[in-house]
Coordinates of C-alpha atoms in Angstrom, one line a residue:
X1 CA 117.0 89.6 56.7
X2 CA 116.9 87.5 59.7
X3 CA 115.2 88.7 62.9
X4 CA 117.7 89.6 65.5
X5 CA 118.3 87.3 68.5
X6 CA 117.5 89.7 71.3
X7 CA 118.4 87.2 74.0
X8 CA 122.1 87.7 72.9
X9 CA 122.1 91.4 74.0
X10 CA 125.3 92.2 76.1
X11 CA 124.6 91.7 79.9
X12 CA 125.7 95.3 80.8
X13 CA 123.3 96.8 78.2
X14 CA 120.4 94.7 79.6
X15 CA 121.3 95.8 83.2
X16 CA 121.4 99.5 82.1
X17 CA 118.0 99.1 80.3
X18 CA 116.4 97.4 83.3
X19 CA 117.8 100.1 85.7
X20 CA 116.2 102.9 83.6
X21 CA 112.9 101.0 83.5
X22 CA 112.7 100.3 87.2
X23 CA 113.3 103.9 88.0
X24 CA 110.4 105.0 85.9
X25 CA 107.9 102.1 86.2
X26 CA 108.6 98.7 87.9
X27 CA 105.9 97.0 85.8
X28 CA 108.0 97.5 82.6
X29 CA 110.9 95.8 84.3
X30 CA 108.8 92.8 85.1
X31 CA 107.9 92.6 81.5
X32 CA 111.5 92.8 80.4
X33 CA 112.4 90.0 82.8
X34 CA 109.6 87.9 81.1
X35 CA 111.2 88.1 77.7
X36 CA 113.8 85.3 78.0
X37 CA 116.0 83.4 80.5
X38 CA 119.3 85.3 79.7
X39 CA 117.4 88.6 80.5
X40 CA 116.2 87.3 83.8
X41 CA 119.6 86.1 84.9
X42 CA 121.1 89.4 83.8
X43 CA 118.8 91.4 86.1
X44 CA 118.9 89.4 89.4
X45 CA 120.8 92.3 91.1
X46 CA 118.3 94.9 89.7
X47 CA 115.5 92.9 91.0
X48 CA 116.8 93.3 94.6
X49 CA 116.9 97.1 94.4
X50 CA 114.6 98.9 96.9
X51 CA 112.7 100.6 94.1
X52 CA 111.7 97.3 92.9
X53 CA 110.5 96.3 96.3
X54 CA 108.4 99.4 96.8
X55 CA 107.8 101.0 93.2
X56 CA 107.1 104.7 92.8
X57 CA 103.7 106.1 91.8
X58 CA 101.5 102.9 92.3
X59 CA 98.4 103.1 94.2
X60 CA 95.7 100.6 95.2
X61 CA 92.2 101.5 93.6
X62 CA 90.1 98.7 95.0
X63 CA 89.4 97.3 98.5
X64 CA 91.3 94.0 98.8
X65 CA 88.8 92.9 101.6
X66 CA 85.8 93.1 99.4
X67 CA 87.3 91.8 96.1
X68 CA 90.7 89.9 97.0
X69 CA 90.7 88.1 93.7
X70 CA 90.7 91.3 91.6
X71 CA 92.7 94.0 93.4
X72 CA 93.3 96.9 90.9
X73 CA 96.6 98.9 91.0
X74 CA 97.1 102.2 89.1
X75 CA 100.2 104.2 88.2
X76 CA 99.6 107.9 88.7
X77 CA 102.4 108.9 86.3
X78 CA 102.2 106.4 83.4
X79 CA 98.5 105.5 83.9
X80 CA 99.2 101.8 83.5
X81 CA 97.3 99.4 85.6
X82 CA 97.1 95.7 86.6
X83 CA 95.0 93.4 88.7
X84 CA 96.3 91.2 91.4
X85 CA 94.8 88.0 92.8
X86 CA 95.4 87.9 96.6
X87 CA 93.4 84.8 97.3
X88 CA 96.2 82.2 96.9
X89 CA 98.1 83.9 99.8
X90 CA 95.1 84.0 102.1
X91 CA 95.2 80.3 102.8
X92 CA 98.5 80.8 104.7
X93 CA 98.3 84.5 105.7
X94 CA 95.6 87.0 107.1
X95 CA 95.5 90.4 105.6
X96 CA 96.1 93.0 108.2
X97 CA 96.7 96.3 106.2
X98 CA 96.9 97.6 102.7
X99 CA 99.7 100.0 102.7
X100 CA 99.8 102.3 99.6
X101 CA 101.2 99.6 97.3
X102 CA 102.1 96.7 99.7
X103 CA 100.1 94.2 101.8
X104 CA 100.9 93.7 105.4
X105 CA 100.2 90.0 106.2
X106 CA 100.2 87.8 109.3
X107 CA 101.1 84.1 109.2
X108 CA 98.1 82.0 110.5
X109 CA 100.4 79.4 112.2
X110 CA 103.5 81.2 113.2
X111 CA 101.9 84.6 113.8
X112 CA 104.8 86.2 112.0
X113 CA 104.5 89.4 110.0
X114 CA 105.4 89.8 106.3
X115 CA 105.2 92.4 103.5
X116 CA 103.8 91.2 100.1
X117 CA 104.8 93.0 96.9
X118 CA 102.1 92.3 94.3
X119 CA 104.1 93.3 91.3
X120 CA 107.1 91.1 92.2
X121 CA 105.0 88.5 94.0
X122 CA 107.5 88.4 96.7
X123 CA 107.0 88.2 100.5
X124 CA 109.5 89.7 102.9
X125 CA 109.4 88.4 106.5
X126 CA 109.3 91.1 109.2
X127 CA 110.3 90.9 112.9
X128 CA 107.6 91.1 115.6
X129 CA 109.8 92.5 118.4
X130 CA 110.4 96.2 118.9
X131 CA 113.4 97.7 120.5
X132 CA 112.4 101.1 122.0
X133 CA 115.0 104.0 121.6
X134 CA 113.5 106.6 123.7
X135 CA 112.9 107.5 127.4
X136 CA 109.2 106.6 127.2
X137 CA 108.6 103.7 129.5
X138 CA 105.3 103.0 127.8
X139 CA 107.0 102.6 124.5
X140 CA 105.6 99.4 122.7
X141 CA 107.4 96.2 122.6
X142 CA 105.6 94.3 119.9
X143 CA 104.5 95.3 116.4
X144 CA 101.1 93.8 116.8
X145 CA 100.4 96.5 119.5
X146 CA 100.7 99.2 116.8
X147 CA 98.8 97.7 113.8
X148 CA 95.7 99.7 114.4
X149 CA 97.8 103.0 114.1
X150 CA 99.7 101.9 111.1
X151 CA 99.3 104.4 108.1
X152 CA 102.1 103.8 105.6
X153 CA 105.4 102.4 104.6
X154 CA 108.7 103.7 103.2
X155 CA 111.6 101.7 101.6
X156 CA 114.9 103.6 101.4
X157 CA 117.6 103.0 98.8
X158 CA 119.6 101.1 101.3
X159 CA 116.6 98.8 101.8
X160 CA 115.7 100.0 105.3
X161 CA 111.9 99.4 105.8
X162 CA 110.1 102.3 107.7
X163 CA 106.7 102.1 109.1
X164 CA 104.8 105.3 109.8
X165 CA 101.9 105.6 112.3
X166 CA 99.2 108.2 112.8
X167 CA 100.8 108.8 116.2
X168 CA 104.1 110.6 116.4
X169 CA 106.6 107.7 116.0
X170 CA 108.3 105.5 113.4
X171 CA 109.8 102.0 113.5
X172 CA 112.3 100.8 111.0
X173 CA 114.3 97.5 110.2
X174 CA 116.1 95.7 107.4
X175 CA 115.3 92.3 106.0
X176 CA 116.8 89.7 108.2
X177 CA 117.0 91.8 111.4
X178 CA 115.4 90.3 114.4
X179 CA 113.7 93.5 115.7
X180 CA 112.4 97.0 114.8
X181 CA 114.0 100.1 116.1
X182 CA 111.4 102.5 117.7
X183 CA 111.8 106.2 118.1
X184 CA 109.4 109.1 118.7
X185 CA 109.3 112.1 116.3
X186 CA 110.5 115.4 117.7
X187 CA 110.2 118.1 115.0
X188 CA 110.4 120.9 117.4
X189 CA 106.9 121.8 116.9
X190 CA 103.6 120.8 118.4
X191 CA 102.0 120.4 115.0
X192 CA 103.2 119.8 111.4
X193 CA 102.1 118.7 108.0
X194 CA 101.9 115.0 107.1
X195 CA 105.3 113.3 106.5
X196 CA 106.4 113.2 102.9
X197 CA 108.9 110.5 101.9
X198 CA 111.0 112.0 99.1
X199 CA 114.3 110.5 97.9
X200 CA 115.4 108.9 101.1
X201 CA 114.1 111.7 103.3
X202 CA 111.2 112.5 105.4
X203 CA 109.9 116.0 105.0
X204 CA 107.4 118.1 107.0
X205 CA 106.5 121.7 107.5
X206 CA 105.9 122.9 111.1
X207 CA 103.0 125.1 112.0
X208 CA 104.6 127.0 114.7
X209 CA 107.6 128.4 113.1
X210 CA 107.0 127.6 109.4
X211 CA 110.1 125.5 109.0
X212 CA 110.7 122.9 106.4
X213 CA 112.4 120.1 108.3
X214 CA 113.8 116.7 107.0
X215 CA 115.1 113.4 108.5
X216 CA 117.8 111.9 106.2
X217 CA 117.3 108.3 105.8
X218 CA 119.8 107.9 103.0
X219 CA 122.3 105.5 104.5
X220 CA 122.2 103.7 107.8
X221 CA 119.4 105.3 110.1
X222 CA 121.0 106.1 113.4
X223 CA 119.4 104.8 116.6
X224 CA 118.0 108.3 117.2
X225 CA 116.2 110.2 114.4
X226 CA 118.1 113.3 113.5
X227 CA 115.9 116.4 112.5
X228 CA 117.4 119.1 110.3
X229 CA 116.0 122.5 109.4
X230 CA 116.2 123.0 105.6
X231 CA 114.8 126.5 105.5
X232 CA 112.1 128.8 106.7
X233 CA 109.1 129.7 104.6
X234 CA 108.6 133.2 105.6
X235 CA 105.7 133.9 103.2
X236 CA 103.3 131.6 105.1
X237 CA 100.7 133.5 107.4
X238 CA 102.1 134.3 111.0
X239 CA 99.4 132.2 112.8
X240 CA 98.9 128.7 111.2
X241 CA 97.8 126.4 113.9
X242 CA 94.2 127.2 114.4
X243 CA 92.8 127.7 111.0
X244 CA 95.4 126.8 108.3
X245 CA 96.0 123.4 106.7
X246 CA 99.4 122.4 105.2
X247 CA 100.4 119.5 103.0
X248 CA 103.5 118.5 101.1
X249 CA 103.1 116.5 97.7
X250 CA 105.6 114.9 95.5
X251 CA 104.5 116.0 92.1
X252 CA 106.7 113.8 89.7
X253 CA 109.8 114.9 91.4
X254 CA 108.8 118.4 92.4
X255 CA 107.9 119.0 96.0
X256 CA 104.6 121.0 96.2
X257 CA 103.4 122.7 99.4
X258 CA 99.6 123.2 99.6
X259 CA 98.2 125.8 102.0
X260 CA 94.7 127.0 102.7
X261 CA 92.6 128.5 105.4
X262 CA 90.0 126.2 106.8
X263 CA 86.5 126.6 108.3
X264 CA 84.3 124.0 110.0
X265 CA 81.8 123.7 107.3
X266 CA 83.6 122.1 104.3
X267 CA 84.9 125.3 102.7
X268 CA 88.3 126.9 102.3
X269 CA 89.8 130.1 101.1
X270 CA 93.3 131.5 100.4
X271 CA 94.4 128.3 98.8
X272 CA 98.0 128.6 97.6
X273 CA 100.6 126.2 96.1
X274 CA 104.4 126.7 96.5
X275 CA 107.2 124.8 94.7
X276 CA 110.1 124.0 97.1
X277 CA 113.7 123.4 96.0
X278 CA 115.7 121.4 98.5
X279 CA 119.0 122.0 96.8
X280 CA 118.7 125.7 96.4
X281 CA 116.8 126.0 99.7
X282 CA 114.2 128.3 98.1
X283 CA 110.5 128.4 97.5
X284 CA 108.2 130.2 95.0
X285 CA 104.5 130.7 94.9
X286 CA 103.2 128.8 91.8
X287 CA 99.6 128.5 90.7
X288 CA 100.4 126.1 88.0
X289 CA 100.8 122.3 88.6
X290 CA 102.3 121.7 85.2
X291 CA 99.4 119.5 83.9
X292 CA 98.9 117.6 87.2
X293 CA 96.2 117.4 89.8
X294 CA 96.6 116.7 93.5
X295 CA 94.4 114.5 95.8
X296 CA 94.7 115.4 99.5
X297 CA 93.4 113.2 102.4
X298 CA 93.8 113.0 106.1
X299 CA 96.4 110.2 105.9
X300 CA 97.4 110.0 102.2
X301 CA 98.3 112.4 99.5
X302 CA 99.4 111.9 95.9
X303 CA 99.6 113.9 92.6
X304 CA 98.5 112.5 89.2
X305 CA 99.6 113.3 85.8
X306 CA 96.6 114.6 83.7
X307 CA 98.5 114.2 80.3
X308 CA 96.2 112.1 78.1
X309 CA 93.8 111.6 81.0
X310 CA 91.0 113.9 80.1
X311 CA 88.6 112.5 82.8
X312 CA 90.8 114.1 85.5
X313 CA 90.6 117.9 85.4
X314 CA 94.2 119.4 85.3
X315 CA 95.6 122.0 87.6
X316 CA 93.0 121.1 90.3
X317 CA 93.3 120.1 93.9
X318 CA 90.8 117.6 95.4
X319 CA 90.4 118.0 99.1
X320 CA 89.2 114.5 100.1
X321 CA 87.6 114.0 103.5
X322 CA 90.0 116.3 105.5
X323 CA 87.6 116.9 108.3
X324 CA 87.0 114.2 110.9
X325 CA 83.6 112.4 110.4
X326 CA 83.2 114.2 107.0
X327 CA 83.1 112.2 103.7
X328 CA 82.6 115.1 101.4
X329 CA 85.1 116.2 98.7
X330 CA 85.9 119.7 97.4
X331 CA 87.7 120.3 94.0
X332 CA 89.4 123.6 93.7
X333 CA 90.6 124.7 90.2
X334 CA 93.9 126.8 90.5
X335 CA 93.3 128.6 87.2
X336 CA 89.7 129.6 87.7
X337 CA 89.9 129.7 91.5
X338 CA 86.5 128.0 91.5
X339 CA 85.4 125.3 94.1
X340 CA 83.0 122.6 93.4
X341 CA 81.6 120.1 95.9
X342 CA 81.1 116.4 95.6
X343 CA 79.2 114.2 98.1
X344 CA 81.2 110.9 98.5
X345 CA 78.7 108.4 99.6
X346 CA 78.0 107.3 96.0
X347 CA 81.7 106.7 95.7
X348 CA 81.5 103.5 97.8
X349 CA 80.7 101.9 94.5
X350 CA 82.9 104.1 92.2
X351 CA 82.6 104.0 88.5
X352 CA 84.8 106.9 87.0
X353 CA 88.5 107.1 87.6
X354 CA 88.1 110.4 89.8
X355 CA 85.6 108.5 92.0
X356 CA 88.1 105.7 92.4
X357 CA 90.8 108.1 93.3
X358 CA 88.7 109.7 95.8
X359 CA 87.8 106.4 97.3
X360 CA 91.6 106.0 98.1
X361 CA 91.0 108.6 100.9
X362 CA 87.9 106.9 102.3
X363 CA 89.9 103.8 103.2
X364 CA 89.7 103.6 107.0
X365 CA 87.1 100.8 106.5
X366 CA 89.4 98.9 104.2
X367 CA 91.9 98.3 106.9
X368 CA 90.1 96.4 109.6
X369 CA 91.8 93.5 111.5
X370 CA 89.4 90.6 111.7
X371 CA 88.5 89.3 115.2
X372 CA 90.5 86.0 114.5
X373 CA 93.6 88.2 114.2
X374 CA 93.4 90.2 117.3

């Protein structure tokens, strides 16, 4: 029996398979395109999808400034990994920021900005000019004025690129646009949890009135950000702002709210987790993370599947350097309700996977703009 000629698969079938792969893990999509020329030509449109530009669940495990020739990426759901050599790009560009999965670059001659996707090895030029859309006369006019505050990037299904900052504002644009749109966040509360990007929406929980609020980014983002109240989480304590910590996590498609009461000296009590349902507008207390663990940091939060990953304790929450000036980590087991402490200074040269994951939250020293770029 002759071996089948896989290159003759119908185009619509190749497209369907590629769409399923890219929704789960973009690295499998890259491997599919590498099989043969007909499969590559059949997946040109799939390659332009936003989830290929900014794949889900990939995180950067190593510091690109200290080891640019061997930057390690890890998928928190599938546990696949790959290494990326950044050095060929550094002849032309300077590295400004590592943003979750993407690199923010600055051209050494034109001074233009760009995003580098290491998996697709594609570079997307970005505008430098900002068009403020608020009454603030001190609103920034250039992207370079904000680089030091940059903390993350979202890419919507309509390919809008949204940059988030540690201050309360966002900028957004589309490839080919000549400027960014700038607007300040007004969630109706003085303080709120970190923003979670989830299925084309930005989500947060407010401390003052315990509301789950969202900004819908699904289609064209309007010139002014529209905030919608999803529902109120009545079960949360009446006074949150002074002593309580809130964080939202995407746990393989489920939204988890983590709450606990904090104290100044690296300890917490009353830690609870809730599963939130946006469609039903309901929430339920749930001490079970379904074979996952969660890593919380000041700027970044993610969950990791512990299936076939014995080195990461399941049903645990790592509280990674949540206090300013503090590099210690606490690990809370939801089943045993037991807290263990880990001092993080040795993690500057991590060896185990847990140490490398924790190091992701001690990343402020990664993102330093060199004097030549200022």
